[in-house]
Amino acid sequence: MEQPTLSMAANIRWTKSGVVWADYVLSGMDYGYRPNVDKRTARTLHTMLVRALPGESMLMGIASSLSAEAVVARMTEGVDLDVHTDWAIECEATLDSIELYRPAAGPREGAGAGPR
């Protein structure tokens, strides 16, 4: 397969077919532990982004999962587990349950791009 990109300048790609693409890398919004108002704001911003894209746009991305250990570390942060033994048991159970829901396949790969 032949490389379709003829030239690049910063995030702009010119292709052999004459289509010009603008590539962008977007940062994720960490809102899993945030209040509901922050989650609604993130959802609104994502909706606005998708609605503002031209019809020819493509959204592709890389997904990385958060490790079960990182989740439980945040659950136990600042908590004396010797005093709160029930919480320690809950956190241990959380380690097991998160592993059950982890996707079997590896992370999806790709890059966000849209024609300009």
CSV table of N, CA and C in Angstrom, one decimal:
chain,number,residue,atom,x,y,z
A,1,MET,N,0.8,-1.2,0.0
A,1,MET,CA,0.0,0.0,0.0
A,1,MET,C,0.9,1.2,0.0
A,2,GLU,N,0.5,2.2,-0.8
A,2,GLU,CA,1.3,3.4,-1.0
A,2,GLU,C,0.9,4.5,0.1
A,3,GLN,N,1.8,5.2,0.6
A,3,GLN,CA,1.6,6.3,1.5
A,3,GLN,C,0.7,7.4,0.9
A,4,PRO,N,-0.5,7.7,1.5
A,4,PRO,CA,-1.3,8.7,0.9
A,4,PRO,C,-0.9,10.1,1.2
A,5,THR,N,-0.1,10.4,2.2
A,5,THR,CA,0.3,11.7,2.5
A,5,THR,C,1.5,12.2,1.7
A,6,LEU,N,1.3,13.4,1.0
A,6,LEU,CA,2.3,14.0,0.2
A,6,LEU,C,3.2,14.9,1.0
A,7,SER,N,2.6,15.7,1.9
A,7,SER,CA,3.3,16.7,2.7
A,7,SER,C,2.6,16.9,4.0
A,8,MET,N,3.4,17.4,5.0
A,8,MET,CA,2.9,17.8,6.3
A,8,MET,C,3.5,19.1,6.7
A,9,ALA,N,2.7,19.9,7.4
A,9,ALA,CA,3.1,21.1,8.1
A,9,ALA,C,2.3,21.2,9.4
A,10,ALA,N,3.1,21.1,10.5
A,10,ALA,CA,2.4,21.0,11.8
A,10,ALA,C,1.4,19.9,11.8
A,11,ASN,N,0.1,20.2,12.0
A,11,ASN,CA,-0.9,19.2,12.1
A,11,ASN,C,-1.7,19.0,10.8
A,12,ILE,N,-1.3,19.7,9.7
A,12,ILE,CA,-2.0,19.6,8.4
A,12,ILE,C,-1.3,18.6,7.5
A,13,ARG,N,-2.1,17.8,6.9
A,13,ARG,CA,-1.6,16.8,5.9
A,13,ARG,C,-2.2,17.0,4.6
A,14,TRP,N,-1.4,17.0,3.5
A,14,TRP,CA,-1.9,17.1,2.2
A,14,TRP,C,-1.8,15.7,1.6
A,15,THR,N,-2.9,15.2,0.9
A,15,THR,CA,-2.8,13.8,0.4
A,15,THR,C,-2.8,13.8,-1.1
A,16,LYS,N,-2.4,12.7,-1.7
A,16,LYS,CA,-2.4,12.5,-3.1
A,16,LYS,C,-3.7,12.7,-3.8
A,17,SER,N,-4.8,12.4,-3.0
A,17,SER,CA,-6.1,12.6,-3.6
A,17,SER,C,-6.6,14.0,-3.6
A,18,GLY,N,-5.8,14.9,-3.0
A,18,GLY,CA,-6.2,16.3,-2.9
A,18,GLY,C,-6.9,16.7,-1.7
A,19,VAL,N,-7.2,15.8,-0.8
A,19,VAL,CA,-7.9,16.1,0.5
A,19,VAL,C,-6.8,16.5,1.5
A,20,VAL,N,-7.2,17.6,2.2
A,20,VAL,CA,-6.3,18.1,3.2
A,20,VAL,C,-6.9,17.7,4.6
A,21,TRP,N,-6.1,17.2,5.4
A,21,TRP,CA,-6.6,16.7,6.8
A,21,TRP,C,-5.9,17.5,7.8
A,22,ALA,N,-6.6,17.8,8.9
A,22,ALA,CA,-6.0,18.5,10.1
A,22,ALA,C,-6.1,17.4,11.2
A,23,ASP,N,-5.0,17.0,11.8
A,23,ASP,CA,-4.9,16.0,12.8
A,23,ASP,C,-4.8,16.7,14.2
A,24,TYR,N,-5.5,16.3,15.2
A,24,TYR,CA,-5.5,16.8,16.5
A,24,TYR,C,-5.4,15.7,17.5
A,25,VAL,N,-4.7,15.9,18.6
A,25,VAL,CA,-4.6,15.0,19.7
A,25,VAL,C,-5.3,15.7,20.8
A,26,LEU,N,-6.4,15.0,21.3
A,26,LEU,CA,-7.2,15.5,22.4
A,26,LEU,C,-6.8,14.8,23.7
A,27,SER,N,-6.9,15.6,24.8
A,27,SER,CA,-6.6,15.0,26.1
A,27,SER,C,-7.9,14.6,26.7
A,28,GLY,N,-7.9,13.5,27.4
A,28,GLY,CA,-9.1,13.1,28.1
A,28,GLY,C,-9.5,14.0,29.3
A,29,MET,N,-10.7,13.9,29.7
A,29,MET,CA,-11.2,14.6,30.9
A,29,MET,C,-11.4,13.6,32.0
A,30,ASP,N,-10.6,13.7,33.1
A,30,ASP,CA,-10.7,12.8,34.2
A,30,ASP,C,-11.8,13.2,35.1
A,31,TYR,N,-13.0,12.6,35.0
A,31,TYR,CA,-14.1,13.0,35.8
A,31,TYR,C,-14.8,11.9,36.5
A,32,GLY,N,-14.2,10.7,36.6
A,32,GLY,CA,-14.8,9.5,37.2
A,32,GLY,C,-15.2,9.7,38.7
A,33,TYR,N,-14.3,10.5,39.4
A,33,TYR,CA,-14.6,10.7,40.8
A,33,TYR,C,-15.1,12.1,41.1
A,34,ARG,N,-15.6,12.8,40.1
A,34,ARG,CA,-16.0,14.2,40.2
A,34,ARG,C,-17.5,14.2,40.5
A,35,PRO,N,-18.0,15.4,41.0
A,35,PRO,CA,-19.4,15.5,41.3
A,35,PRO,C,-20.2,15.4,40.0
A,36,ASN,N,-21.5,15.2,40.1
A,36,ASN,CA,-22.4,15.0,38.9
A,36,ASN,C,-22.4,16.3,38.0
A,37,VAL,N,-22.3,17.5,38.6
A,37,VAL,CA,-22.3,18.7,37.8
A,37,VAL,C,-21.1,18.7,36.9
A,38,ASP,N,-19.9,18.2,37.4
A,38,ASP,CA,-18.7,18.2,36.5
A,38,ASP,C,-18.9,17.1,35.4
A,39,LYS,N,-19.6,16.0,35.7
A,39,LYS,CA,-19.8,15.0,34.7
A,39,LYS,C,-20.8,15.5,33.6
A,40,ARG,N,-21.8,16.3,34.0
A,40,ARG,CA,-22.7,16.9,33.0
A,40,ARG,C,-22.0,17.9,32.2
A,41,THR,N,-21.1,18.7,32.8
A,41,THR,CA,-20.3,19.6,32.0
A,41,THR,C,-19.4,18.9,31.0
A,42,ALA,N,-18.8,17.8,31.4
A,42,ALA,CA,-17.9,17.1,30.4
A,42,ALA,C,-18.8,16.5,29.3
A,43,ARG,N,-20.0,16.0,29.6
A,43,ARG,CA,-20.9,15.4,28.6
A,43,ARG,C,-21.3,16.6,27.6
A,44,THR,N,-21.6,17.7,28.2
A,44,THR,CA,-22.0,18.9,27.3
A,44,THR,C,-20.9,19.3,26.4
A,45,LEU,N,-19.6,19.3,26.9
A,45,LEU,CA,-18.5,19.7,26.1
A,45,LEU,C,-18.2,18.7,25.0
A,46,HIS,N,-18.4,17.4,25.3
A,46,HIS,CA,-18.2,16.4,24.3
A,46,HIS,C,-19.3,16.5,23.2
A,47,THR,N,-20.5,16.7,23.6
A,47,THR,CA,-21.6,16.9,22.7
A,47,THR,C,-21.3,18.1,21.7
A,48,MET,N,-20.9,19.2,22.3
A,48,MET,CA,-20.6,20.4,21.5
A,48,MET,C,-19.5,20.1,20.5
A,49,LEU,N,-18.4,19.4,20.9
A,49,LEU,CA,-17.3,19.0,20.1
A,49,LEU,C,-17.8,18.2,18.9
A,50,VAL,N,-18.6,17.2,19.1
A,50,VAL,CA,-19.0,16.3,18.0
A,50,VAL,C,-20.0,17.0,17.1
A,51,ARG,N,-20.9,17.9,17.6
A,51,ARG,CA,-21.8,18.6,16.8
A,51,ARG,C,-21.1,19.7,15.9
A,52,ALA,N,-19.9,20.2,16.4
A,52,ALA,CA,-19.2,21.2,15.6
A,52,ALA,C,-18.3,20.6,14.5
A,53,LEU,N,-18.1,19.3,14.5
A,53,LEU,CA,-17.3,18.7,13.5
A,53,LEU,C,-18.0,18.7,12.1
A,54,PRO,N,-17.2,19.0,11.1
A,54,PRO,CA,-17.8,18.8,9.7
A,54,PRO,C,-18.2,17.4,9.5
A,55,GLY,N,-19.1,17.2,8.5
A,55,GLY,CA,-19.6,15.9,8.2
A,55,GLY,C,-18.6,14.8,7.8
A,56,GLU,N,-17.5,15.3,7.2
A,56,GLU,CA,-16.5,14.3,6.7
A,56,GLU,C,-15.5,13.9,7.8
A,57,SER,N,-15.7,14.4,9.0
A,57,SER,CA,-14.7,14.2,10.1
A,57,SER,C,-14.7,12.7,10.6
A,58,MET,N,-13.6,12.3,11.1
A,58,MET,CA,-13.4,11.0,11.7
A,58,MET,C,-12.9,11.2,13.1
A,59,LEU,N,-13.5,10.5,14.0
A,59,LEU,CA,-12.9,10.4,15.4
A,59,LEU,C,-12.4,9.0,15.6
A,60,MET,N,-11.1,9.0,16.0
A,60,MET,CA,-10.5,7.7,16.3
A,60,MET,C,-9.7,7.9,17.6
A,61,GLY,N,-9.5,6.9,18.3
A,61,GLY,CA,-8.8,7.2,19.6
A,61,GLY,C,-8.1,6.0,20.1
A,62,ILE,N,-7.3,6.3,21.2
A,62,ILE,CA,-6.6,5.3,21.9
A,62,ILE,C,-7.3,5.2,23.3
A,63,ALA,N,-7.7,4.1,23.7
A,63,ALA,CA,-8.3,3.9,25.0
A,63,ALA,C,-7.3,3.2,25.9
A,64,SER,N,-7.1,3.7,27.1
A,64,SER,CA,-6.3,3.0,28.1
A,64,SER,C,-7.2,2.8,29.3
A,65,SER,N,-7.1,1.6,29.9
A,65,SER,CA,-7.8,1.3,31.0
A,65,SER,C,-7.1,1.7,32.3
A,66,LEU,N,-7.8,2.0,33.3
A,66,LEU,CA,-7.3,2.3,34.6
A,66,LEU,C,-7.1,1.0,35.4
A,67,SER,N,-5.9,0.8,36.0
A,67,SER,CA,-5.7,-0.4,36.6
A,67,SER,C,-6.5,-0.5,37.9
A,68,ALA,N,-6.9,-1.7,38.3
A,68,ALA,CA,-7.7,-2.0,39.5
A,68,ALA,C,-6.9,-1.4,40.7
A,69,GLU,N,-5.6,-1.6,40.7
A,69,GLU,CA,-4.8,-1.1,41.8
A,69,GLU,C,-4.9,0.4,41.9
A,70,ALA,N,-4.9,1.1,40.8
A,70,ALA,CA,-5.0,2.6,40.9
A,70,ALA,C,-6.4,3.0,41.5
A,71,VAL,N,-7.4,2.3,41.1
A,71,VAL,CA,-8.8,2.6,41.6
A,71,VAL,C,-8.8,2.4,43.1
A,72,VAL,N,-8.3,1.3,43.6
A,72,VAL,CA,-8.3,1.0,45.0
A,72,VAL,C,-7.4,1.9,45.8
A,73,ALA,N,-6.3,2.3,45.2
A,73,ALA,CA,-5.4,3.2,45.8
A,73,ALA,C,-6.1,4.6,46.1
A,74,ARG,N,-6.9,5.0,45.2
A,74,ARG,CA,-7.7,6.2,45.4
A,74,ARG,C,-8.8,6.0,46.4
A,75,MET,N,-9.4,4.8,46.5
A,75,MET,CA,-10.4,4.5,47.5
A,75,MET,C,-9.9,4.5,48.9
A,76,THR,N,-8.6,4.1,49.0
A,76,THR,CA,-8.0,4.0,50.4
A,76,THR,C,-7.2,5.2,50.8
A,77,GLU,N,-7.0,6.2,49.9
A,77,GLU,CA,-6.2,7.3,50.1
A,77,GLU,C,-6.7,8.1,51.4
A,78,GLY,N,-5.9,8.3,52.4
A,78,GLY,CA,-6.3,9.0,53.6
A,78,GLY,C,-7.2,8.3,54.5
A,79,VAL,N,-7.4,7.0,54.3
A,79,VAL,CA,-8.2,6.2,55.2
A,79,VAL,C,-7.4,5.2,56.0
A,80,ASP,N,-7.6,5.2,57.3
A,80,ASP,CA,-6.9,4.3,58.2
A,80,ASP,C,-7.6,2.9,58.1
A,81,LEU,N,-7.1,2.0,57.4
A,81,LEU,CA,-7.8,0.7,57.1
A,81,LEU,C,-7.8,-0.2,58.4
A,82,ASP,N,-6.9,0.1,59.4
A,82,ASP,CA,-6.9,-0.6,60.6
A,82,ASP,C,-8.2,-0.3,61.4
A,83,VAL,N,-8.6,1.0,61.3
A,83,VAL,CA,-9.8,1.5,62.0
A,83,VAL,C,-11.1,1.1,61.2
A,84,HIS,N,-11.0,1.2,59.9
A,84,HIS,CA,-12.2,1.0,59.0
A,84,HIS,C,-12.0,-0.4,58.3
A,85,THR,N,-12.1,-1.4,59.1
A,85,THR,CA,-11.8,-2.8,58.5
A,85,THR,C,-12.9,-3.2,57.5
A,86,ASP,N,-14.1,-2.8,57.6
A,86,ASP,CA,-15.1,-3.1,56.6
A,86,ASP,C,-14.8,-2.5,55.3
A,87,TRP,N,-14.2,-1.2,55.3
A,87,TRP,CA,-13.8,-0.6,54.1
A,87,TRP,C,-12.6,-1.3,53.4
A,88,ALA,N,-11.7,-1.8,54.3
A,88,ALA,CA,-10.6,-2.6,53.8
A,88,ALA,C,-11.1,-3.9,53.0
A,89,ILE,N,-12.1,-4.5,53.6
A,89,ILE,CA,-12.7,-5.7,52.9
A,89,ILE,C,-13.4,-5.3,51.6
A,90,GLU,N,-14.1,-4.2,51.6
A,90,GLU,CA,-14.7,-3.7,50.4
A,90,GLU,C,-13.7,-3.4,49.3
A,91,CYS,N,-12.6,-2.8,49.7
A,91,CYS,CA,-11.6,-2.4,48.7
A,91,CYS,C,-10.9,-3.7,48.1
A,92,GLU,N,-10.7,-4.7,49.0
A,92,GLU,CA,-10.2,-6.0,48.5
A,92,GLU,C,-11.2,-6.6,47.5
A,93,ALA,N,-12.5,-6.6,47.8
A,93,ALA,CA,-13.5,-7.1,46.9
A,93,ALA,C,-13.5,-6.3,45.6
A,94,THR,N,-13.3,-5.0,45.7
A,94,THR,CA,-13.3,-4.2,44.5
A,94,THR,C,-12.1,-4.6,43.5
A,95,LEU,N,-11.0,-5.0,44.1
A,95,LEU,CA,-9.9,-5.4,43.2
A,95,LEU,C,-10.4,-6.6,42.4
A,96,ASP,N,-11.0,-7.5,43.0
A,96,ASP,CA,-11.5,-8.7,42.3
A,96,ASP,C,-12.6,-8.4,41.3
A,97,SER,N,-13.5,-7.5,41.7
A,97,SER,CA,-14.7,-7.2,40.8
A,97,SER,C,-14.2,-6.4,39.6
A,98,ILE,N,-13.3,-5.5,39.7
A,98,ILE,CA,-12.8,-4.7,38.6
A,98,ILE,C,-12.2,-5.6,37.6
A,99,GLU,N,-11.4,-6.6,38.0
A,99,GLU,CA,-10.7,-7.5,37.1
A,99,GLU,C,-11.7,-8.3,36.2
A,100,LEU,N,-12.9,-8.5,36.8
A,100,LEU,CA,-14.0,-9.2,36.0
A,100,LEU,C,-14.5,-8.4,34.8
A,101,TYR,N,-14.5,-7.1,34.9
A,101,TYR,CA,-15.0,-6.3,33.9
A,101,TYR,C,-14.0,-5.7,32.9
A,102,ARG,N,-12.7,-6.0,33.2
A,102,ARG,CA,-11.7,-5.5,32.3
A,102,ARG,C,-11.8,-6.2,30.9
A,103,PRO,N,-11.7,-5.4,29.8
A,103,PRO,CA,-11.8,-5.9,28.5
A,103,PRO,C,-10.8,-7.0,28.2
A,104,ALA,N,-11.1,-8.0,27.5
A,104,ALA,CA,-10.1,-9.1,27.2
A,104,ALA,C,-9.1,-8.6,26.2
A,105,ALA,N,-9.6,-7.8,25.2
A,105,ALA,CA,-8.6,-7.3,24.2
A,105,ALA,C,-7.8,-6.2,24.7
A,106,GLY,N,-6.7,-5.9,24.0
A,106,GLY,CA,-5.8,-4.8,24.3
A,106,GLY,C,-6.5,-3.5,24.0
A,107,PRO,N,-5.8,-2.4,24.3
A,107,PRO,CA,-6.3,-1.1,24.0
A,107,PRO,C,-6.5,-0.9,22.5
A,108,ARG,N,-7.5,-0.1,22.1
A,108,ARG,CA,-7.8,0.3,20.7
A,108,ARG,C,-6.8,1.3,20.4
A,109,GLU,N,-6.4,1.3,19.1
A,109,GLU,CA,-5.4,2.3,18.7
A,109,GLU,C,-5.9,3.1,17.5
A,110,GLY,N,-5.3,4.3,17.4
A,110,GLY,CA,-5.7,5.2,16.3
A,110,GLY,C,-5.3,6.6,16.6
A,111,ALA,N,-5.7,7.5,15.7
A,111,ALA,CA,-5.4,8.9,15.9
A,111,ALA,C,-6.6,9.7,15.4
A,112,GLY,N,-6.9,10.8,16.1
A,112,GLY,CA,-8.1,11.6,15.7
A,112,GLY,C,-7.7,12.5,14.4
A,113,ALA,N,-8.5,12.5,13.5
A,113,ALA,CA,-8.3,13.3,12.3
A,113,ALA,C,-9.6,13.8,11.7
A,114,GLY,N,-9.5,14.9,11.0
A,114,GLY,CA,-10.6,15.5,10.3
A,114,GLY,C,-10.2,16.3,9.1
A,115,PRO,N,-11.0,16.2,8.0
A,115,PRO,CA,-10.6,16.9,6.8
A,115,PRO,C,-10.8,18.4,7.0
A,116,ARG,N,-10.0,19.1,6.3
A,116,ARG,CA,-10.1,20.6,6.3
A,116,ARG,C,-9.9,21.1,4.9
